[in-house]
């Protein structure tokens, strides 16, 4: 058996299936493109679900891929076992109604025995217990002894997810030898020991399971195989762990170098080294596919991986950021196959460095919070930190539970792990509900999948906004129908269309659809499967039927305004790179007739100077009246021209390029103006943050920018009229007014202070003695919280020893301030508890330190009751 490197294994597999007339596709992005049921791609067949479900026509009925995958369900086992990983590559060959079991199993056998030269006596096969067909192919056609073919039950050898396509499967196993076994003479695949390693699963999707649980045979059964690249590399390189294969070992050695550690010297350190080695691969590939750290969804997966890896760096004694230094090892290993890693290396490194440095900051903030929790426990003579507090440290500050436990143990304290796990489960449930579907959603039947695959729509809208065409299909209320009537809303699929279907951030066109007997409004246009364009139509007059000739007319004003905004986004993208750096990448966009919205990767808010520069430069480019060119070419040629492509987007053999003068060149399927001058005036309306590392710019162009300027002028005119001045003198007039107001405010504060000092003496004179302790429990007039605190501090200085509770009402809201001098707190009185009692009675809440606290309430009419209650508490407490 040859020792074959992982990168060579990948190429061998894909070349083999290319020789069997398979279309070899590059890996799809980790971010699902058309599947809302998945957070991240977790299997080789996941991006191909539309083909398996019959929703879309595959580019070829035979395909093969090596798919990047992320799974974090067993993240706690990563580093502790030899095989668990968050990132892996899945080799797969697929048939969509073409070949079936015989070819799949024969080619599988040919590849592993002739190309990989695995010893035949080491290979075993499993089949579903009722699948005699697969058993006979293995035994009679391929020649495996029947003693080496094992029948297993549904749990092991039948693939299904809810309703939809499903079927039996057959797996190939490699026998690692008796030393890995359990000494059971009947040991064979299916045993839970480590002797037999499953490495290639062949799924025969031959049934369609309905809601009644009936398995209906599919007219065109499919093949879906999956072979873990890292797992087969372990077999070929004769190693026990994925961390010992050539690619992983290279990364692991770099981890050791940057953490100044040695592998295989300390079991605890080894776990941390393996976790970092695994996680850094996931981190690099996620960022390269456009994921950024955040507190939800796939961004949270990335943030968790970065912080978990950084935390294990801390355990290895690494106090500063270092993960960005290991990126180079990942790219050196995978960059030849995944060229996007090389192209985005600087960007990937920057994202990791920023996130890791943030974690370094938050972990120190977390230590401070934990110390406060410890002080509170000690003050209250408690030994157990609440689970919700431990979870807050974990969730807000990235503070792992084991670190919290370790610090608490040093102080003879512990943590409520049950409560922590409850909070963790609540968060998982929130995340689950936040998803729009579950894993079965990608298989659910869509009415459009029942349409003939030959029903497509050719787009003619780049050159025309009107056309004559034919109706190919109509869908109303999720049912295929033959006609659409007046006052009905439905989806109309045309043979050709000038209407642009929503995609690439550009909204769908609106307009009219009509003939001699019908008139309707197209209120939206969507892209459908199999190159269909779905026109959402509301019938206004008459009836149309499938097969009718029809005229369509796009709303020209909306189209033109949308095109202005779309071309402006291209200029914005280009200028952002010039002004703030090449690390800027598009992270999303929205182009409508009214405005444009552009999300981009950046790690801090833009300064007013940067925003002014961006706006100025874009308007300069617009006024240069540059020609906007569009043309089609190959992705390779577009790349040579320097065309920008979207992160994670998968492009076909031919791409459309949009070039604005010599300024901007991007891959784009949207509609654009013919000359940059048509954009008119570009006005930047707003810049904000939408997620960690993602900023958003909103802007307007054309007629909307004129309306905006006119409105601003009207506002200025009204302001100058109110100030009794001219626009030229408006600012100086405003400065004078503000100065006058400031002087008057100072005078008011001075008067209030004098009044307050007078009231202090009155309050001191009215202080009551309760068991020798001076107490002031009273209402004062019209004091906000800040004034109330100042008054309380003045009274405390005068009293020197005592208890104070002040209350006041402002705008219908109740304010309380409680102060207990330190000599009285030693007697057990707590300002926080006092103020909380008062606030509760008035329908509010609050708290603070034992010596000073504040609170608010909603019911001013209950202040007297609250003050009386506090007096009773003081009488009882000071006995």
PDB file of C-alpha atoms in Angstrom, residues 578-839:
ATOM      1  CA  UNK A 578      -8.856  53.414  -2.041  1.00  0.00           C
ATOM      2  CA  UNK A 579      -9.751  55.376   1.093  1.00  0.00           C
ATOM      3  CA  UNK A 580      -9.714  52.769   3.874  1.00  0.00           C
ATOM      4  CA  UNK A 581      -7.753  49.817   2.460  1.00  0.00           C
ATOM      5  CA  UNK A 582      -7.682  46.725   0.262  1.00  0.00           C
ATOM      6  CA  UNK A 583      -9.065  44.587   3.090  1.00  0.00           C
ATOM      7  CA  UNK A 584     -12.540  45.950   2.245  1.00  0.00           C
ATOM      8  CA  UNK A 585     -14.809  43.249   0.861  1.00  0.00           C
ATOM      9  CA  UNK A 586     -18.486  43.422   0.003  1.00  0.00           C
ATOM     10  CA  UNK A 587     -20.511  41.699   2.730  1.00  0.00           C
ATOM     11  CA  UNK A 588     -23.961  42.382   1.313  1.00  0.00           C
ATOM     12  CA  UNK A 589     -25.911  45.002  -0.598  1.00  0.00           C
ATOM     13  CA  UNK A 590     -29.397  46.238  -1.357  1.00  0.00           C
ATOM     14  CA  UNK A 591     -30.158  48.207  -4.515  1.00  0.00           C
ATOM     15  CA  UNK A 592     -33.663  49.690  -4.872  1.00  0.00           C
ATOM     16  CA  UNK A 593     -35.098  52.575  -6.921  1.00  0.00           C
ATOM     17  CA  UNK A 594     -34.965  54.812  -3.813  1.00  0.00           C
ATOM     18  CA  UNK A 595     -31.550  54.137  -2.314  1.00  0.00           C
ATOM     19  CA  UNK A 596     -28.544  51.878  -2.044  1.00  0.00           C
ATOM     20  CA  UNK A 597     -27.178  50.028   0.966  1.00  0.00           C
ATOM     21  CA  UNK A 598     -23.675  48.585   0.960  1.00  0.00           C
ATOM     22  CA  UNK A 599     -22.220  46.350   3.698  1.00  0.00           C
ATOM     23  CA  UNK A 600     -18.458  45.914   3.778  1.00  0.00           C
ATOM     24  CA  UNK A 601     -15.759  44.408   5.958  1.00  0.00           C
ATOM     25  CA  UNK A 602     -14.015  46.923   8.187  1.00  0.00           C
ATOM     26  CA  UNK A 603     -13.185  46.935  11.873  1.00  0.00           C
ATOM     27  CA  UNK A 604     -14.007  50.438  13.061  1.00  0.00           C
ATOM     28  CA  UNK A 605     -16.393  53.276  12.283  1.00  0.00           C
ATOM     29  CA  UNK A 606     -15.364  55.659   9.515  1.00  0.00           C
ATOM     30  CA  UNK A 607     -14.288  59.164  10.502  1.00  0.00           C
ATOM     31  CA  UNK A 608     -16.169  62.239   9.212  1.00  0.00           C
ATOM     32  CA  UNK A 609     -13.058  63.054   7.143  1.00  0.00           C
ATOM     33  CA  UNK A 610     -13.100  59.599   5.512  1.00  0.00           C
ATOM     34  CA  UNK A 611     -16.813  59.848   4.751  1.00  0.00           C
ATOM     35  CA  UNK A 612     -16.374  63.278   3.169  1.00  0.00           C
ATOM     36  CA  UNK A 613     -13.486  61.963   1.070  1.00  0.00           C
ATOM     37  CA  UNK A 614     -15.505  58.954  -0.091  1.00  0.00           C
ATOM     38  CA  UNK A 615     -18.481  61.077  -1.085  1.00  0.00           C
ATOM     39  CA  UNK A 616     -16.268  63.633  -2.836  1.00  0.00           C
ATOM     40  CA  UNK A 617     -14.301  61.026  -4.820  1.00  0.00           C
ATOM     41  CA  UNK A 618     -17.447  59.209  -5.984  1.00  0.00           C
ATOM     42  CA  UNK A 619     -18.980  62.442  -7.246  1.00  0.00           C
ATOM     43  CA  UNK A 620     -15.725  63.218  -9.047  1.00  0.00           C
ATOM     44  CA  UNK A 621     -15.916  59.843 -10.805  1.00  0.00           C
ATOM     45  CA  UNK A 622     -19.578  60.408 -11.713  1.00  0.00           C
ATOM     46  CA  UNK A 623     -18.789  63.799 -13.257  1.00  0.00           C
ATOM     47  CA  UNK A 624     -16.000  62.278 -15.368  1.00  0.00           C
ATOM     48  CA  UNK A 625     -18.845  60.816 -17.465  1.00  0.00           C
ATOM     49  CA  UNK A 626     -17.140  57.443 -17.888  1.00  0.00           C
ATOM     50  CA  UNK A 627     -18.618  54.857 -20.223  1.00  0.00           C
ATOM     51  CA  UNK A 628     -20.067  51.783 -18.468  1.00  0.00           C
ATOM     52  CA  UNK A 629     -19.147  48.632 -20.398  1.00  0.00           C
ATOM     53  CA  UNK A 630     -20.623  45.157 -19.936  1.00  0.00           C
ATOM     54  CA  UNK A 631     -19.291  41.983 -21.539  1.00  0.00           C
ATOM     55  CA  UNK A 632     -19.123  38.233 -20.975  1.00  0.00           C
ATOM     56  CA  UNK A 633     -15.948  36.212 -20.568  1.00  0.00           C
ATOM     57  CA  UNK A 634     -14.498  33.252 -18.660  1.00  0.00           C
ATOM     58  CA  UNK A 635     -13.851  33.528 -14.894  1.00  0.00           C
ATOM     59  CA  UNK A 636     -10.118  33.125 -15.566  1.00  0.00           C
ATOM     60  CA  UNK A 637     -10.014  36.002 -18.075  1.00  0.00           C
ATOM     61  CA  UNK A 638     -12.116  38.180 -15.773  1.00  0.00           C
ATOM     62  CA  UNK A 639      -9.664  37.481 -12.988  1.00  0.00           C
ATOM     63  CA  UNK A 640      -6.759  38.481 -15.240  1.00  0.00           C
ATOM     64  CA  UNK A 641      -8.531  41.792 -15.886  1.00  0.00           C
ATOM     65  CA  UNK A 642      -8.699  42.365 -12.108  1.00  0.00           C
ATOM     66  CA  UNK A 643     -12.466  41.937 -11.779  1.00  0.00           C
ATOM     67  CA  UNK A 644     -13.827  41.863  -8.232  1.00  0.00           C
ATOM     68  CA  UNK A 645     -15.857  38.751  -7.325  1.00  0.00           C
ATOM     69  CA  UNK A 646     -18.187  38.355  -4.358  1.00  0.00           C
ATOM     70  CA  UNK A 647     -16.965  36.407  -1.325  1.00  0.00           C
ATOM     71  CA  UNK A 648     -18.227  32.821  -1.401  1.00  0.00           C
ATOM     72  CA  UNK A 649     -20.094  33.249  -4.694  1.00  0.00           C
ATOM     73  CA  UNK A 650     -19.907  30.345  -7.144  1.00  0.00           C
ATOM     74  CA  UNK A 651     -19.647  31.364 -10.799  1.00  0.00           C
ATOM     75  CA  UNK A 652     -20.297  29.375 -13.968  1.00  0.00           C
ATOM     76  CA  UNK A 653     -18.135  28.918 -17.054  1.00  0.00           C
ATOM     77  CA  UNK A 654     -19.179  32.335 -18.404  1.00  0.00           C
ATOM     78  CA  UNK A 655     -19.387  35.458 -16.253  1.00  0.00           C
ATOM     79  CA  UNK A 656     -20.688  38.973 -16.927  1.00  0.00           C
ATOM     80  CA  UNK A 657     -18.265  41.820 -16.257  1.00  0.00           C
ATOM     81  CA  UNK A 658     -19.296  45.424 -15.536  1.00  0.00           C
ATOM     82  CA  UNK A 659     -16.569  48.038 -16.101  1.00  0.00           C
ATOM     83  CA  UNK A 660     -17.036  51.712 -15.152  1.00  0.00           C
ATOM     84  CA  UNK A 661     -14.374  53.671 -17.048  1.00  0.00           C
ATOM     85  CA  UNK A 662     -10.976  52.783 -15.640  1.00  0.00           C
ATOM     86  CA  UNK A 663     -12.260  52.957 -12.063  1.00  0.00           C
ATOM     87  CA  UNK A 664     -14.248  49.821 -11.282  1.00  0.00           C
ATOM     88  CA  UNK A 665     -14.451  46.315 -12.726  1.00  0.00           C
ATOM     89  CA  UNK A 666     -16.669  43.664 -11.112  1.00  0.00           C
ATOM     90  CA  UNK A 667     -18.475  40.431 -11.903  1.00  0.00           C
ATOM     91  CA  UNK A 668     -22.167  41.340 -11.844  1.00  0.00           C
ATOM     92  CA  UNK A 669     -25.429  40.221 -13.410  1.00  0.00           C
ATOM     93  CA  UNK A 670     -27.357  43.383 -12.501  1.00  0.00           C
ATOM     94  CA  UNK A 671     -28.583  46.323 -14.590  1.00  0.00           C
ATOM     95  CA  UNK A 672     -26.506  49.489 -14.914  1.00  0.00           C
ATOM     96  CA  UNK A 673     -26.461  52.917 -16.508  1.00  0.00           C
ATOM     97  CA  UNK A 674     -24.595  53.412 -19.812  1.00  0.00           C
ATOM     98  CA  UNK A 675     -22.557  56.369 -18.542  1.00  0.00           C
ATOM     99  CA  UNK A 676     -21.545  57.290 -14.985  1.00  0.00           C
ATOM    100  CA  UNK A 677     -22.933  60.824 -15.435  1.00  0.00           C
ATOM    101  CA  UNK A 678     -26.458  59.355 -15.441  1.00  0.00           C
ATOM    102  CA  UNK A 679     -26.069  58.644 -11.709  1.00  0.00           C
ATOM    103  CA  UNK A 680     -26.360  62.354 -10.985  1.00  0.00           C
ATOM    104  CA  UNK A 681     -25.434  63.373  -7.442  1.00  0.00           C
ATOM    105  CA  UNK A 682     -24.234  60.783  -4.886  1.00  0.00           C
ATOM    106  CA  UNK A 683     -25.123  61.639  -1.270  1.00  0.00           C
ATOM    107  CA  UNK A 684     -23.950  59.511   1.642  1.00  0.00           C
ATOM    108  CA  UNK A 685     -26.822  59.378   4.147  1.00  0.00           C
ATOM    109  CA  UNK A 686     -25.553  57.137   6.929  1.00  0.00           C
ATOM    110  CA  UNK A 687     -22.644  54.952   8.081  1.00  0.00           C
ATOM    111  CA  UNK A 688     -23.126  52.407  10.861  1.00  0.00           C
ATOM    112  CA  UNK A 689     -22.045  49.028  12.214  1.00  0.00           C
ATOM    113  CA  UNK A 690     -24.226  45.987  11.520  1.00  0.00           C
ATOM    114  CA  UNK A 691     -22.019  43.240  12.992  1.00  0.00           C
ATOM    115  CA  UNK A 692     -18.534  42.779  14.355  1.00  0.00           C
ATOM    116  CA  UNK A 693     -16.205  43.690  11.502  1.00  0.00           C
ATOM    117  CA  UNK A 694     -19.030  44.744   9.157  1.00  0.00           C
ATOM    118  CA  UNK A 695     -19.957  48.369   8.446  1.00  0.00           C
ATOM    119  CA  UNK A 696     -22.881  49.696   6.398  1.00  0.00           C
ATOM    120  CA  UNK A 697     -23.143  52.737   4.159  1.00  0.00           C
ATOM    121  CA  UNK A 698     -26.509  54.019   2.927  1.00  0.00           C
ATOM    122  CA  UNK A 699     -26.692  56.506   0.083  1.00  0.00           C
ATOM    123  CA  UNK A 700     -28.978  58.033  -2.552  1.00  0.00           C
ATOM    124  CA  UNK A 701     -28.498  59.178  -6.139  1.00  0.00           C
ATOM    125  CA  UNK A 702     -30.385  60.788  -9.012  1.00  0.00           C
ATOM    126  CA  UNK A 703     -33.793  62.319  -8.308  1.00  0.00           C
ATOM    127  CA  UNK A 704     -33.733  61.166  -4.650  1.00  0.00           C
ATOM    128  CA  UNK A 705     -30.516  63.131  -4.061  1.00  0.00           C
ATOM    129  CA  UNK A 706     -32.146  66.236  -5.579  1.00  0.00           C
ATOM    130  CA  UNK A 707     -35.159  65.802  -3.244  1.00  0.00           C
ATOM    131  CA  UNK A 708     -32.771  65.412  -0.291  1.00  0.00           C
ATOM    132  CA  UNK A 709     -30.842  68.606  -1.121  1.00  0.00           C
ATOM    133  CA  UNK A 710     -34.098  70.537  -1.637  1.00  0.00           C
ATOM    134  CA  UNK A 711     -35.420  69.366   1.742  1.00  0.00           C
ATOM    135  CA  UNK A 712     -32.146  70.424   3.435  1.00  0.00           C
ATOM    136  CA  UNK A 713     -32.429  73.863   1.814  1.00  0.00           C
ATOM    137  CA  UNK A 714     -36.008  74.248   3.030  1.00  0.00           C
ATOM    138  CA  UNK A 715     -34.920  73.303   6.565  1.00  0.00           C
ATOM    139  CA  UNK A 716     -32.087  75.858   6.486  1.00  0.00           C
ATOM    140  CA  UNK A 717     -34.490  78.556   5.334  1.00  0.00           C
ATOM    141  CA  UNK A 718     -36.903  77.806   8.186  1.00  0.00           C
ATOM    142  CA  UNK A 719     -34.078  77.799  10.754  1.00  0.00           C
ATOM    143  CA  UNK A 720     -32.675  81.120   9.533  1.00  0.00           C
ATOM    144  CA  UNK A 721     -36.164  82.610   9.613  1.00  0.00           C
ATOM    145  CA  UNK A 722     -36.636  81.479  13.214  1.00  0.00           C
ATOM    146  CA  UNK A 723     -33.190  82.850  14.157  1.00  0.00           C
ATOM    147  CA  UNK A 724     -33.955  86.108  12.337  1.00  0.00           C
ATOM    148  CA  UNK A 725     -30.749  85.936  10.319  1.00  0.00           C
ATOM    149  CA  UNK A 726     -29.404  84.836   6.902  1.00  0.00           C
ATOM    150  CA  UNK A 727     -27.909  81.437   5.905  1.00  0.00           C
ATOM    151  CA  UNK A 728     -24.466  83.096   5.815  1.00  0.00           C
ATOM    152  CA  UNK A 729     -24.728  84.328   9.420  1.00  0.00           C
ATOM    153  CA  UNK A 730     -26.702  81.330  10.728  1.00  0.00           C
ATOM    154  CA  UNK A 731     -23.806  79.600  12.539  1.00  0.00           C
ATOM    155  CA  UNK A 732     -22.494  82.725  14.249  1.00  0.00           C
ATOM    156  CA  UNK A 733     -26.054  83.596  15.340  1.00  0.00           C
ATOM    157  CA  UNK A 734     -26.492  80.049  16.694  1.00  0.00           C
ATOM    158  CA  UNK A 735     -23.168  80.216  18.576  1.00  0.00           C
ATOM    159  CA  UNK A 736     -24.266  83.463  20.247  1.00  0.00           C
ATOM    160  CA  UNK A 737     -27.583  81.925  21.302  1.00  0.00           C
ATOM    161  CA  UNK A 738     -25.898  78.814  22.704  1.00  0.00           C
ATOM    162  CA  UNK A 739     -23.446  80.954  24.671  1.00  0.00           C
ATOM    163  CA  UNK A 740     -26.337  82.962  26.099  1.00  0.00           C
ATOM    164  CA  UNK A 741     -28.146  79.750  27.084  1.00  0.00           C
ATOM    165  CA  UNK A 742     -24.985  78.400  28.731  1.00  0.00           C
ATOM    166  CA  UNK A 743     -24.630  81.541  30.831  1.00  0.00           C
ATOM    167  CA  UNK A 744     -28.253  81.337  31.920  1.00  0.00           C
ATOM    168  CA  UNK A 745     -27.830  77.656  32.834  1.00  0.00           C
ATOM    169  CA  UNK A 746     -24.876  78.551  35.053  1.00  0.00           C
ATOM    170  CA  UNK A 747     -27.018  81.170  36.789  1.00  0.00           C
ATOM    171  CA  UNK A 748     -29.824  78.636  37.289  1.00  0.00           C
ATOM    172  CA  UNK A 749     -27.371  76.091  38.769  1.00  0.00           C
ATOM    173  CA  UNK A 750     -26.039  78.756  41.126  1.00  0.00           C
ATOM    174  CA  UNK A 751     -29.539  79.613  42.326  1.00  0.00           C
ATOM    175  CA  UNK A 752     -30.456  75.931  42.710  1.00  0.00           C
ATOM    176  CA  UNK A 753     -27.297  75.377  44.756  1.00  0.00           C
ATOM    177  CA  UNK A 754     -28.190  78.246  47.093  1.00  0.00           C
ATOM    178  CA  UNK A 755     -31.734  76.911  47.509  1.00  0.00           C
ATOM    179  CA  UNK A 756     -30.339  73.409  48.105  1.00  0.00           C
ATOM    180  CA  UNK A 757     -27.959  74.617  50.809  1.00  0.00           C
ATOM    181  CA  UNK A 758     -30.888  76.260  52.555  1.00  0.00           C
ATOM    182  CA  UNK A 759     -32.885  73.042  52.424  1.00  0.00           C
ATOM    183  CA  UNK A 760     -29.910  71.040  53.822  1.00  0.00           C
ATOM    184  CA  UNK A 761     -30.112  72.887  57.124  1.00  0.00           C
ATOM    185  CA  UNK A 762     -33.872  72.363  57.243  1.00  0.00           C
ATOM    186  CA  UNK A 763     -33.454  68.619  56.624  1.00  0.00           C
ATOM    187  CA  UNK A 764     -30.679  68.302  59.232  1.00  0.00           C
ATOM    188  CA  UNK A 765     -32.904  70.019  61.790  1.00  0.00           C
ATOM    189  CA  UNK A 766     -35.728  67.562  60.973  1.00  0.00           C
ATOM    190  CA  UNK A 767     -33.513  64.456  61.338  1.00  0.00           C
ATOM    191  CA  UNK A 768     -35.024  61.810  63.625  1.00  0.00           C
ATOM    192  CA  UNK A 769     -33.112  59.677  66.120  1.00  0.00           C
ATOM    193  CA  UNK A 770     -33.873  55.962  66.078  1.00  0.00           C
ATOM    194  CA  UNK A 771     -32.050  54.156  68.855  1.00  0.00           C
ATOM    195  CA  UNK A 772     -29.356  56.823  68.770  1.00  0.00           C
ATOM    196  CA  UNK A 773     -28.934  56.794  64.968  1.00  0.00           C
ATOM    197  CA  UNK A 774     -29.719  59.945  62.976  1.00  0.00           C
ATOM    198  CA  UNK A 775     -32.154  59.214  60.136  1.00  0.00           C
ATOM    199  CA  UNK A 776     -33.523  61.401  57.336  1.00  0.00           C
ATOM    200  CA  UNK A 777     -36.364  59.743  55.402  1.00  0.00           C
ATOM    201  CA  UNK A 778     -38.207  62.351  53.363  1.00  0.00           C
ATOM    202  CA  UNK A 779     -39.441  63.796  50.067  1.00  0.00           C
ATOM    203  CA  UNK A 780     -37.802  66.753  48.344  1.00  0.00           C
ATOM    204  CA  UNK A 781     -39.179  68.797  45.468  1.00  0.00           C
ATOM    205  CA  UNK A 782     -38.261  68.566  41.768  1.00  0.00           C
ATOM    206  CA  UNK A 783     -34.850  66.939  42.036  1.00  0.00           C
ATOM    207  CA  UNK A 784     -33.459  64.706  39.298  1.00  0.00           C
ATOM    208  CA  UNK A 785     -31.299  61.718  40.213  1.00  0.00           C
ATOM    209  CA  UNK A 786     -28.046  63.648  39.875  1.00  0.00           C
ATOM    210  CA  UNK A 787     -29.255  66.500  42.117  1.00  0.00           C
ATOM    211  CA  UNK A 788     -30.655  63.980  44.600  1.00  0.00           C
ATOM    212  CA  UNK A 789     -27.245  62.269  44.888  1.00  0.00           C
ATOM    213  CA  UNK A 790     -25.495  65.597  45.437  1.00  0.00           C
ATOM    214  CA  UNK A 791     -27.989  66.531  48.163  1.00  0.00           C
ATOM    215  CA  UNK A 792     -27.516  63.122  49.789  1.00  0.00           C
ATOM    216  CA  UNK A 793     -23.707  63.519  49.816  1.00  0.00           C
ATOM    217  CA  UNK A 794     -24.022  66.970  51.400  1.00  0.00           C
ATOM    218  CA  UNK A 795     -26.360  65.616  54.117  1.00  0.00           C
ATOM    219  CA  UNK A 796     -23.989  62.686  54.798  1.00  0.00           C
ATOM    220  CA  UNK A 797     -21.061  65.100  55.275  1.00  0.00           C
ATOM    221  CA  UNK A 798     -23.156  67.135  57.708  1.00  0.00           C
ATOM    222  CA  UNK A 799     -24.534  64.132  59.623  1.00  0.00           C
ATOM    223  CA  UNK A 800     -21.222  62.191  59.612  1.00  0.00           C
ATOM    224  CA  UNK A 801     -23.126  59.198  60.987  1.00  0.00           C
ATOM    225  CA  UNK A 802     -26.621  58.074  60.025  1.00  0.00           C
ATOM    226  CA  UNK A 803     -29.104  56.797  57.422  1.00  0.00           C
ATOM    227  CA  UNK A 804     -30.590  58.859  54.563  1.00  0.00           C
ATOM    228  CA  UNK A 805     -33.408  58.059  52.120  1.00  0.00           C
ATOM    229  CA  UNK A 806     -34.444  60.849  49.765  1.00  0.00           C
ATOM    230  CA  UNK A 807     -37.275  60.741  47.243  1.00  0.00           C
ATOM    231  CA  UNK A 808     -38.358  63.098  44.493  1.00  0.00           C
ATOM    232  CA  UNK A 809     -40.677  63.137  41.471  1.00  0.00           C
ATOM    233  CA  UNK A 810     -39.724  64.440  38.006  1.00  0.00           C
ATOM    234  CA  UNK A 811     -42.080  64.146  35.002  1.00  0.00           C
ATOM    235  CA  UNK A 812     -44.216  61.566  36.816  1.00  0.00           C
ATOM    236  CA  UNK A 813     -41.221  59.309  37.590  1.00  0.00           C
ATOM    237  CA  UNK A 814     -40.025  58.522  41.110  1.00  0.00           C
ATOM    238  CA  UNK A 815     -36.342  58.794  42.106  1.00  0.00           C
ATOM    239  CA  UNK A 816     -34.852  57.336  45.302  1.00  0.00           C
ATOM    240  CA  UNK A 817     -31.356  57.735  46.758  1.00  0.00           C
ATOM    241  CA  UNK A 818     -30.276  55.869  49.886  1.00  0.00           C
ATOM    242  CA  UNK A 819     -27.053  56.509  51.840  1.00  0.00           C
ATOM    243  CA  UNK A 820     -25.824  54.636  54.925  1.00  0.00           C
ATOM    244  CA  UNK A 821     -22.604  55.789  56.566  1.00  0.00           C
ATOM    245  CA  UNK A 822     -19.953  53.096  56.913  1.00  0.00           C
ATOM    246  CA  UNK A 823     -20.209  52.845  60.734  1.00  0.00           C
ATOM    247  CA  UNK A 824     -23.907  51.996  60.351  1.00  0.00           C
ATOM    248  CA  UNK A 825     -23.369  49.438  57.545  1.00  0.00           C
ATOM    249  CA  UNK A 826     -21.282  47.500  60.062  1.00  0.00           C
ATOM    250  CA  UNK A 827     -24.476  47.124  62.109  1.00  0.00           C
ATOM    251  CA  UNK A 828     -26.059  45.267  59.172  1.00  0.00           C
ATOM    252  CA  UNK A 829     -27.909  48.056  57.390  1.00  0.00           C
ATOM    253  CA  UNK A 830     -27.606  47.972  53.596  1.00  0.00           C
ATOM    254  CA  UNK A 831     -28.457  50.988  51.399  1.00  0.00           C
ATOM    255  CA  UNK A 832     -29.197  48.700  48.433  1.00  0.00           C
ATOM    256  CA  UNK A 833     -31.822  46.731  50.360  1.00  0.00           C
ATOM    257  CA  UNK A 834     -33.415  49.878  51.770  1.00  0.00           C
ATOM    258  CA  UNK A 835     -33.800  51.540  48.375  1.00  0.00           C
ATOM    259  CA  UNK A 836     -35.062  48.311  46.810  1.00  0.00           C
ATOM    260  CA  UNK A 837     -37.870  48.077  49.395  1.00  0.00           C
ATOM    261  CA  UNK A 838     -38.930  51.651  48.669  1.00  0.00           C
ATOM    262  CA  UNK A 839     -38.763  51.236  44.878  1.00  0.00           C
TER     263      UNK A 839
END
